[in-house]
Short mmCIF file of C-alpha atoms in Angstrom, two decimals:
data_model
loop_
_atom_site.label_atom_id
_atom_site.label_comp_id
_atom_site.label_asym_id
_atom_site.label_seq_id
_atom_site.Cartn_x
_atom_site.Cartn_y
_atom_site.Cartn_z
CA GLN A 1 -0.44 -12.67 -14.55
CA VAL A 2 -0.78 -12.08 -10.83
CA GLN A 3 -4.15 -10.54 -10.11
CA LEU A 4 -6.28 -9.69 -7.09
CA VAL A 5 -9.97 -9.07 -7.73
CA GLN A 6 -12.07 -7.55 -4.96
CA SER A 7 -15.79 -7.51 -4.31
CA GLY A 8 -17.98 -4.58 -5.22
CA ALA A 9 -18.82 -1.30 -3.52
CA GLU A 10 -20.80 -1.30 -0.30
CA VAL A 11 -22.98 1.24 1.50
CA LYS A 12 -23.44 0.63 5.21
CA LYS A 13 -25.05 2.40 8.14
CA PRO A 14 -23.05 3.45 11.19
CA GLY A 15 -22.63 0.54 13.59
CA ALA A 16 -22.95 -2.10 10.89
CA SER A 17 -20.26 -4.46 9.60
CA VAL A 18 -18.84 -4.97 6.15
CA LYS A 19 -16.95 -7.88 4.64
CA VAL A 20 -14.73 -7.46 1.59
CA SER A 21 -13.38 -10.36 -0.46
CA CYS A 22 -10.18 -10.59 -2.47
CA LYS A 23 -9.73 -13.41 -4.97
CA ALA A 24 -6.17 -14.19 -6.06
CA SER A 25 -5.00 -15.73 -9.30
CA GLY A 26 -1.76 -16.22 -11.21
CA TYR A 27 0.36 -17.45 -8.29
CA THR A 28 0.33 -19.99 -5.48
CA PHE A 29 -2.06 -18.40 -2.99
CA THR A 30 -0.53 -19.97 0.10
CA LYS A 31 3.00 -18.71 -0.61
CA HIS A 32 2.33 -15.01 -0.04
CA ALA A 33 0.71 -13.03 2.74
CA ILE A 34 -2.08 -10.61 1.91
CA HIS A 35 -2.01 -7.04 3.16
CA TRP A 36 -5.14 -5.03 3.76
CA LEU A 37 -4.99 -1.25 3.41
CA ARG A 38 -7.44 1.59 3.08
CA GLN A 39 -7.34 5.03 1.55
CA ALA A 40 -9.73 7.77 2.61
CA PRO A 41 -10.53 10.45 0.02
CA GLY A 42 -7.50 12.63 -0.63
CA GLN A 43 -5.36 10.74 1.87
CA ARG A 44 -2.42 8.40 1.68
CA PRO A 45 -2.87 4.64 1.96
CA GLU A 46 -3.11 3.37 5.53
CA TRP A 47 -1.93 -0.10 6.45
CA MET A 48 -4.48 -2.20 8.36
CA GLY A 49 -2.57 -5.45 8.73
CA TRP A 50 -1.80 -8.69 7.00
CA ILE A 51 -2.69 -12.36 7.02
CA ASN A 52 -0.21 -15.12 6.32
CA VAL A 53 -2.36 -17.21 4.05
CA GLY A 54 -0.18 -20.28 4.52
CA ASN A 55 -0.38 -20.62 8.31
CA ASP A 56 -3.30 -18.25 9.12
CA GLU A 57 -1.10 -15.98 11.23
CA ARG A 58 -2.44 -12.44 11.41
CA LYS A 59 -1.00 -9.09 12.37
CA TYR A 60 -3.25 -6.10 12.88
CA SER A 61 -2.29 -2.47 12.96
CA GLN A 62 -2.83 -0.97 16.39
CA ASN A 63 -5.23 1.49 14.79
CA PHE A 64 -7.60 -1.34 13.85
CA GLN A 65 -6.99 -3.97 16.50
CA GLY A 66 -10.27 -5.36 17.81
CA ARG A 67 -12.45 -3.99 15.02
CA VAL A 68 -11.02 -5.76 11.99
CA THR A 69 -10.81 -9.48 11.23
CA PHE A 70 -8.87 -11.15 8.44
CA THR A 71 -9.75 -14.63 7.21
CA ARG A 72 -8.97 -16.74 4.19
CA ASP A 73 -10.30 -19.70 2.22
CA THR A 74 -7.36 -21.46 0.62
CA SER A 75 -9.60 -23.73 -1.46
CA ALA A 76 -11.05 -20.64 -3.14
CA SER A 77 -7.80 -18.61 -3.20
CA THR A 78 -9.73 -15.84 -1.48
CA ALA A 79 -8.97 -13.60 1.45
CA TYR A 80 -11.54 -11.66 3.43
CA MET A 81 -11.54 -8.57 5.61
CA GLU A 82 -14.38 -7.67 7.93
CA VAL A 83 -14.73 -4.33 9.71
CA SER A 84 -17.26 -4.04 12.50
CA SER A 85 -18.87 -1.09 14.29
CA LEU A 86 -18.50 1.10 11.23
CA ARG A 87 -18.18 4.86 11.71
CA TYR A 88 -18.54 7.69 9.21
CA GLU A 89 -14.74 8.07 9.16
CA ASP A 90 -14.39 4.50 7.90
CA THR A 91 -15.60 5.68 4.49
CA ALA A 92 -12.70 4.80 2.22
CA VAL A 93 -11.46 2.60 -0.58
CA TYR A 94 -10.25 -0.67 0.89
CA TYR A 95 -7.48 -2.58 -0.86
CA CYS A 96 -6.01 -6.02 -0.62
CA ALA A 97 -2.45 -6.47 -1.86
CA ARG A 98 0.08 -9.25 -2.05
CA LEU A 99 3.18 -9.18 0.14
CA VAL A 100 6.39 -10.08 -1.66
CA TRP A 101 8.76 -11.26 1.08
CA ILE A 102 12.51 -11.56 0.66
CA GLY A 103 13.47 -10.84 4.25
CA GLU A 104 12.70 -8.68 7.25
CA TYR A 105 14.21 -5.59 5.62
CA GLU A 106 13.32 -6.52 2.05
CA ASN A 107 9.63 -6.92 1.36
CA TRP A 108 7.12 -4.96 -0.65
CA ILE A 109 3.50 -4.81 -1.76
CA ASP A 110 2.62 -5.92 -5.27
CA PRO A 111 0.15 -6.04 -6.86
CA TRP A 112 -2.87 -4.29 -5.34
CA GLY A 113 -6.47 -5.22 -5.91
CA GLN A 114 -8.66 -2.75 -7.74
CA GLY A 115 -10.14 -1.48 -4.47
CA THR A 116 -13.57 -1.63 -2.85
CA LEU A 117 -15.35 1.59 -1.93
CA VAL A 118 -17.06 1.35 1.43
CA THR A 119 -19.37 4.24 2.21
CA VAL A 120 -20.74 4.68 5.72
CA SER A 121 -23.88 6.75 5.61
CA SER A 122 -27.10 6.97 7.54
CA GLN B 1 1.21 7.56 13.41
CA SER B 2 4.75 7.34 12.08
CA VAL B 3 5.23 9.63 9.14
CA LEU B 4 7.29 9.60 6.03
CA THR B 5 7.31 13.16 4.77
CA GLN B 6 7.09 14.10 1.11
CA PRO B 7 6.60 17.47 -0.61
CA PRO B 8 2.90 17.97 -1.42
CA SER B 9 3.57 18.76 -5.05
CA VAL B 10 6.25 19.02 -7.71
CA SER B 11 5.89 20.14 -11.30
CA GLY B 12 7.91 20.25 -14.48
CA ALA B 13 7.65 20.73 -18.19
CA PRO B 14 7.70 17.75 -20.53
CA GLY B 15 11.22 16.42 -20.85
CA GLN B 16 12.42 17.90 -17.59
CA ARG B 17 13.70 16.07 -14.52
CA VAL B 18 11.88 16.16 -11.20
CA THR B 19 12.72 14.60 -7.87
CA ILE B 20 10.55 13.65 -4.91
CA SER B 21 12.05 13.33 -1.45
CA CYS B 22 10.88 11.01 1.31
CA THR B 23 12.15 11.84 4.79
CA GLY B 24 11.87 9.30 7.56
CA SER B 25 13.56 8.59 10.85
CA ARG B 26 15.71 6.10 12.73
CA SER B 27 12.77 3.77 13.30
CA ASN B 28 12.01 3.28 9.61
CA ILE B 29 14.29 4.24 6.73
CA GLY B 30 17.21 4.91 9.07
CA ALA B 31 16.81 1.46 10.62
CA GLY B 32 17.71 -0.13 7.29
CA TYR B 33 14.27 -0.98 5.98
CA ASP B 34 13.86 -0.78 2.23
CA VAL B 35 11.94 2.06 0.63
CA HIS B 36 9.44 1.42 -2.15
CA TRP B 37 7.58 3.82 -4.39
CA TYR B 38 4.05 3.60 -5.79
CA GLN B 39 2.38 5.56 -8.55
CA GLN B 40 -1.34 6.21 -8.29
CA LEU B 41 -3.15 7.49 -11.35
CA PRO B 42 -6.52 9.17 -10.74
CA GLY B 43 -9.21 6.71 -9.77
CA THR B 44 -6.93 3.68 -9.77
CA ALA B 45 -5.08 1.54 -7.24
CA PRO B 46 -1.46 2.28 -6.41
CA LYS B 47 1.05 0.52 -8.65
CA LEU B 48 4.55 -0.53 -7.65
CA LEU B 49 7.09 1.73 -9.32
CA ILE B 50 10.36 1.11 -7.42
CA TYR B 51 11.10 -1.68 -4.94
CA GLY B 52 14.08 -2.29 -2.71
CA ASN B 53 15.18 1.37 -2.91
CA THR B 54 16.48 1.25 -6.47
CA ASN B 55 14.86 -1.59 -8.45
CA ARG B 56 12.29 -1.23 -11.21
CA PRO B 57 9.69 -3.94 -11.79
CA SER B 58 9.40 -5.28 -15.31
CA GLY B 59 7.56 -2.80 -17.50
CA VAL B 60 8.47 0.34 -15.56
CA PRO B 61 10.40 2.75 -17.81
CA ASP B 62 14.00 3.50 -16.88
CA ARG B 63 13.01 7.17 -16.63
CA PHE B 64 12.11 6.31 -13.06
CA SER B 65 14.91 5.78 -10.55
CA GLY B 66 15.19 5.53 -6.79
CA SER B 67 17.85 6.11 -4.20
CA LYS B 68 18.24 5.93 -0.45
CA SER B 69 20.66 7.50 2.00
CA GLY B 70 20.51 7.62 5.77
CA THR B 71 16.97 8.43 6.88
CA SER B 72 15.79 9.60 3.45
CA ALA B 73 15.02 8.35 -0.02
CA SER B 74 14.31 9.96 -3.37
CA LEU B 75 12.47 9.21 -6.57
CA ALA B 76 13.65 10.83 -9.78
CA ILE B 77 11.71 11.10 -13.00
CA THR B 78 13.75 12.11 -16.02
CA GLY B 79 12.27 13.02 -19.39
CA LEU B 80 8.94 13.89 -17.76
CA GLN B 81 5.91 12.87 -19.81
CA ALA B 82 2.24 13.82 -19.60
CA GLU B 83 1.33 10.29 -18.53
CA ASP B 84 3.52 10.70 -15.42
CA GLU B 85 0.99 13.09 -13.91
CA ALA B 86 -0.12 11.19 -10.81
CA ASP B 87 0.26 10.87 -7.06
CA TYR B 88 3.43 9.20 -5.80
CA TYR B 89 3.90 7.57 -2.41
CA CYS B 90 6.98 6.23 -0.69
CA GLN B 91 6.58 3.30 1.69
CA SER B 92 8.72 1.56 4.27
CA TYR B 93 8.43 -0.35 7.53
CA ASP B 94 8.55 1.21 10.97
CA ASN B 95 9.69 -0.78 14.00
CA SER B 96 8.37 1.57 16.68
CA LEU B 97 5.52 0.41 18.90
CA SER B 98 4.41 -2.94 17.49
CA GLY B 99 5.67 -2.31 13.97
CA SER B 100 3.75 -1.26 10.92
CA TYR B 101 4.02 -0.55 7.23
CA VAL B 102 4.05 3.20 6.70
CA PHE B 103 3.42 5.42 3.70
CA GLY B 104 4.63 8.85 2.81
CA THR B 105 2.34 11.85 2.80
CA GLY B 106 2.18 11.72 -0.99
CA THR B 107 3.34 13.99 -3.80
CA LYS B 108 1.26 15.21 -6.72
CA VAL B 109 3.32 15.45 -9.89
CA THR B 110 2.00 17.96 -12.41
CA VAL B 111 3.25 18.12 -15.97
CA LEU B 112 3.07 21.73 -17.13
#
């Protein structure tokens, strides 16, 4: 079955960077983009952007532009997300998720990884 | 941030029917973008419940149904069960500014 498995929880100090991995299995990795999202405690999911794994095209949400970087390793079927200059308000569960694309008006997110808790604390 | 608005909470007794609304605008739902629904059980990742406004993925009970009209969408749960107690989020795409995927404010479903 399609599965996304993320790396483990992280604790970082303000100003540091964190890199989260997302290993895909059960489908052809290069045929689907990967979304990155985060969810702060008690909040709704927030979209951070996506990476087209096939051609390495990336789109970042304006809210994260310049502070987030998406990469991928097709040989390892793994996508990565790095957030720099961490702030206390970046404490959240970070998710990767597969984009299912039918067309511009018809595309959805499925499945999601299990999530990676990133805690920013001094 | 563009907002899809949902009621904070809905509740019902086992076996009852509940509905969750998702109100958007002309730059998202009203622009023709599909609405999708996700169920999030406590401590777990969101799970796709309805895609393309009305479609259920394999394995999702037919007690769950979705609809869309104009700038709004709805999720209905009929024959409410204890295991349906969770947070529910609608999601669509918004073409304002540079475009982004947007989520609803979330609805907590409580089974009385």
